[in-house]
Amino acid sequence: MPCNQNSVNQVFKDNIKTGEIESVNKPGMRIDDGGAVSAAINTTMSRL
């Protein structure tokens, strides 16, 4: 399923303190690589 750039649920930011990519609108929701060596993320990101 492609990203919906108009969805507030698909807005993430890079937390420079923790190094995690987290949801802007859902506190505690983060992108997880599932234990893989590297995470594959197909999205449009912008720093907030």
PDB file of C-alpha atoms in Angstrom:
ATOM      1  CA  MET A   1       0.000   0.000   0.000  1.00  0.00           C
ATOM      2  CA  PRO A   2       1.505   3.366  -0.975  1.00  0.00           C
ATOM      3  CA  CYS A   3       1.958   6.196   1.496  1.00  0.00           C
ATOM      4  CA  ASN A   4      -0.791   8.778   1.765  1.00  0.00           C
ATOM      5  CA  GLN A   5       0.949  12.135   2.201  1.00  0.00           C
ATOM      6  CA  ASN A   6      -2.336  13.678   3.402  1.00  0.00           C
ATOM      7  CA  SER A   7      -2.781  11.217   6.291  1.00  0.00           C
ATOM      8  CA  VAL A   8      -1.845  12.606   9.726  1.00  0.00           C
ATOM      9  CA  ASN A   9      -1.202   8.994  10.809  1.00  0.00           C
ATOM     10  CA  GLN A  10       1.686   8.702   8.348  1.00  0.00           C
ATOM     11  CA  VAL A  11       3.719  11.679   9.583  1.00  0.00           C
ATOM     12  CA  PHE A  12       6.996  10.631  11.223  1.00  0.00           C
ATOM     13  CA  LYS A  13      10.022  12.508  12.507  1.00  0.00           C
ATOM     14  CA  ASP A  14      13.620  11.624  13.240  1.00  0.00           C
ATOM     15  CA  ASN A  15      14.251  11.960  16.982  1.00  0.00           C
ATOM     16  CA  ILE A  16      17.875  13.101  17.141  1.00  0.00           C
ATOM     17  CA  LYS A  17      18.057  12.368  20.895  1.00  0.00           C
ATOM     18  CA  THR A  18      17.064   8.694  20.621  1.00  0.00           C
ATOM     19  CA  GLY A  19      17.941   7.996  16.973  1.00  0.00           C
ATOM     20  CA  GLU A  20      14.444   6.593  16.450  1.00  0.00           C
ATOM     21  CA  ILE A  21      11.877   7.419  13.783  1.00  0.00           C
ATOM     22  CA  GLU A  22       8.611   8.155  15.563  1.00  0.00           C
ATOM     23  CA  SER A  23       5.054   9.197  14.820  1.00  0.00           C
ATOM     24  CA  VAL A  24       4.282  12.901  15.167  1.00  0.00           C
ATOM     25  CA  ASN A  25       0.609  12.317  16.022  1.00  0.00           C
ATOM     26  CA  LYS A  26       0.724   9.015  17.954  1.00  0.00           C
ATOM     27  CA  PRO A  27       3.095   9.266  20.949  1.00  0.00           C
ATOM     28  CA  GLY A  28       5.024   6.046  21.524  1.00  0.00           C
ATOM     29  CA  MET A  29       4.591   4.735  17.964  1.00  0.00           C
ATOM     30  CA  ARG A  30       7.948   4.093  16.292  1.00  0.00           C
ATOM     31  CA  ILE A  31       9.200   2.391  13.146  1.00  0.00           C
ATOM     32  CA  ASP A  32      10.716  -0.998  14.032  1.00  0.00           C
ATOM     33  CA  ASP A  33      13.097  -2.969  11.820  1.00  0.00           C
ATOM     34  CA  GLY A  34      11.877  -6.254  13.340  1.00  0.00           C
ATOM     35  CA  GLY A  35      15.404  -7.199  14.402  1.00  0.00           C
ATOM     36  CA  ALA A  36      16.854  -7.011  10.907  1.00  0.00           C
ATOM     37  CA  VAL A  37      20.317  -5.641  10.262  1.00  0.00           C
ATOM     38  CA  SER A  38      18.784  -2.633   8.534  1.00  0.00           C
ATOM     39  CA  ALA A  39      15.273  -1.280   8.172  1.00  0.00           C
ATOM     40  CA  ALA A  40      13.756  -0.837   4.740  1.00  0.00           C
ATOM     41  CA  ILE A  41      11.551   2.245   4.735  1.00  0.00           C
ATOM     42  CA  ASN A  42       9.734   3.374   1.615  1.00  0.00           C
ATOM     43  CA  THR A  43       8.280   6.743   2.494  1.00  0.00           C
ATOM     44  CA  THR A  44       8.559  10.461   2.009  1.00  0.00           C
ATOM     45  CA  MET A  45      10.062  12.017   5.127  1.00  0.00           C
ATOM     46  CA  SER A  46      10.690  15.567   6.169  1.00  0.00           C
ATOM     47  CA  ARG A  47      12.255  16.972   9.293  1.00  0.00           C
ATOM     48  CA  LEU A  48       9.893  18.843  11.576  1.00  0.00           C
TER      49      LEU A  48
END
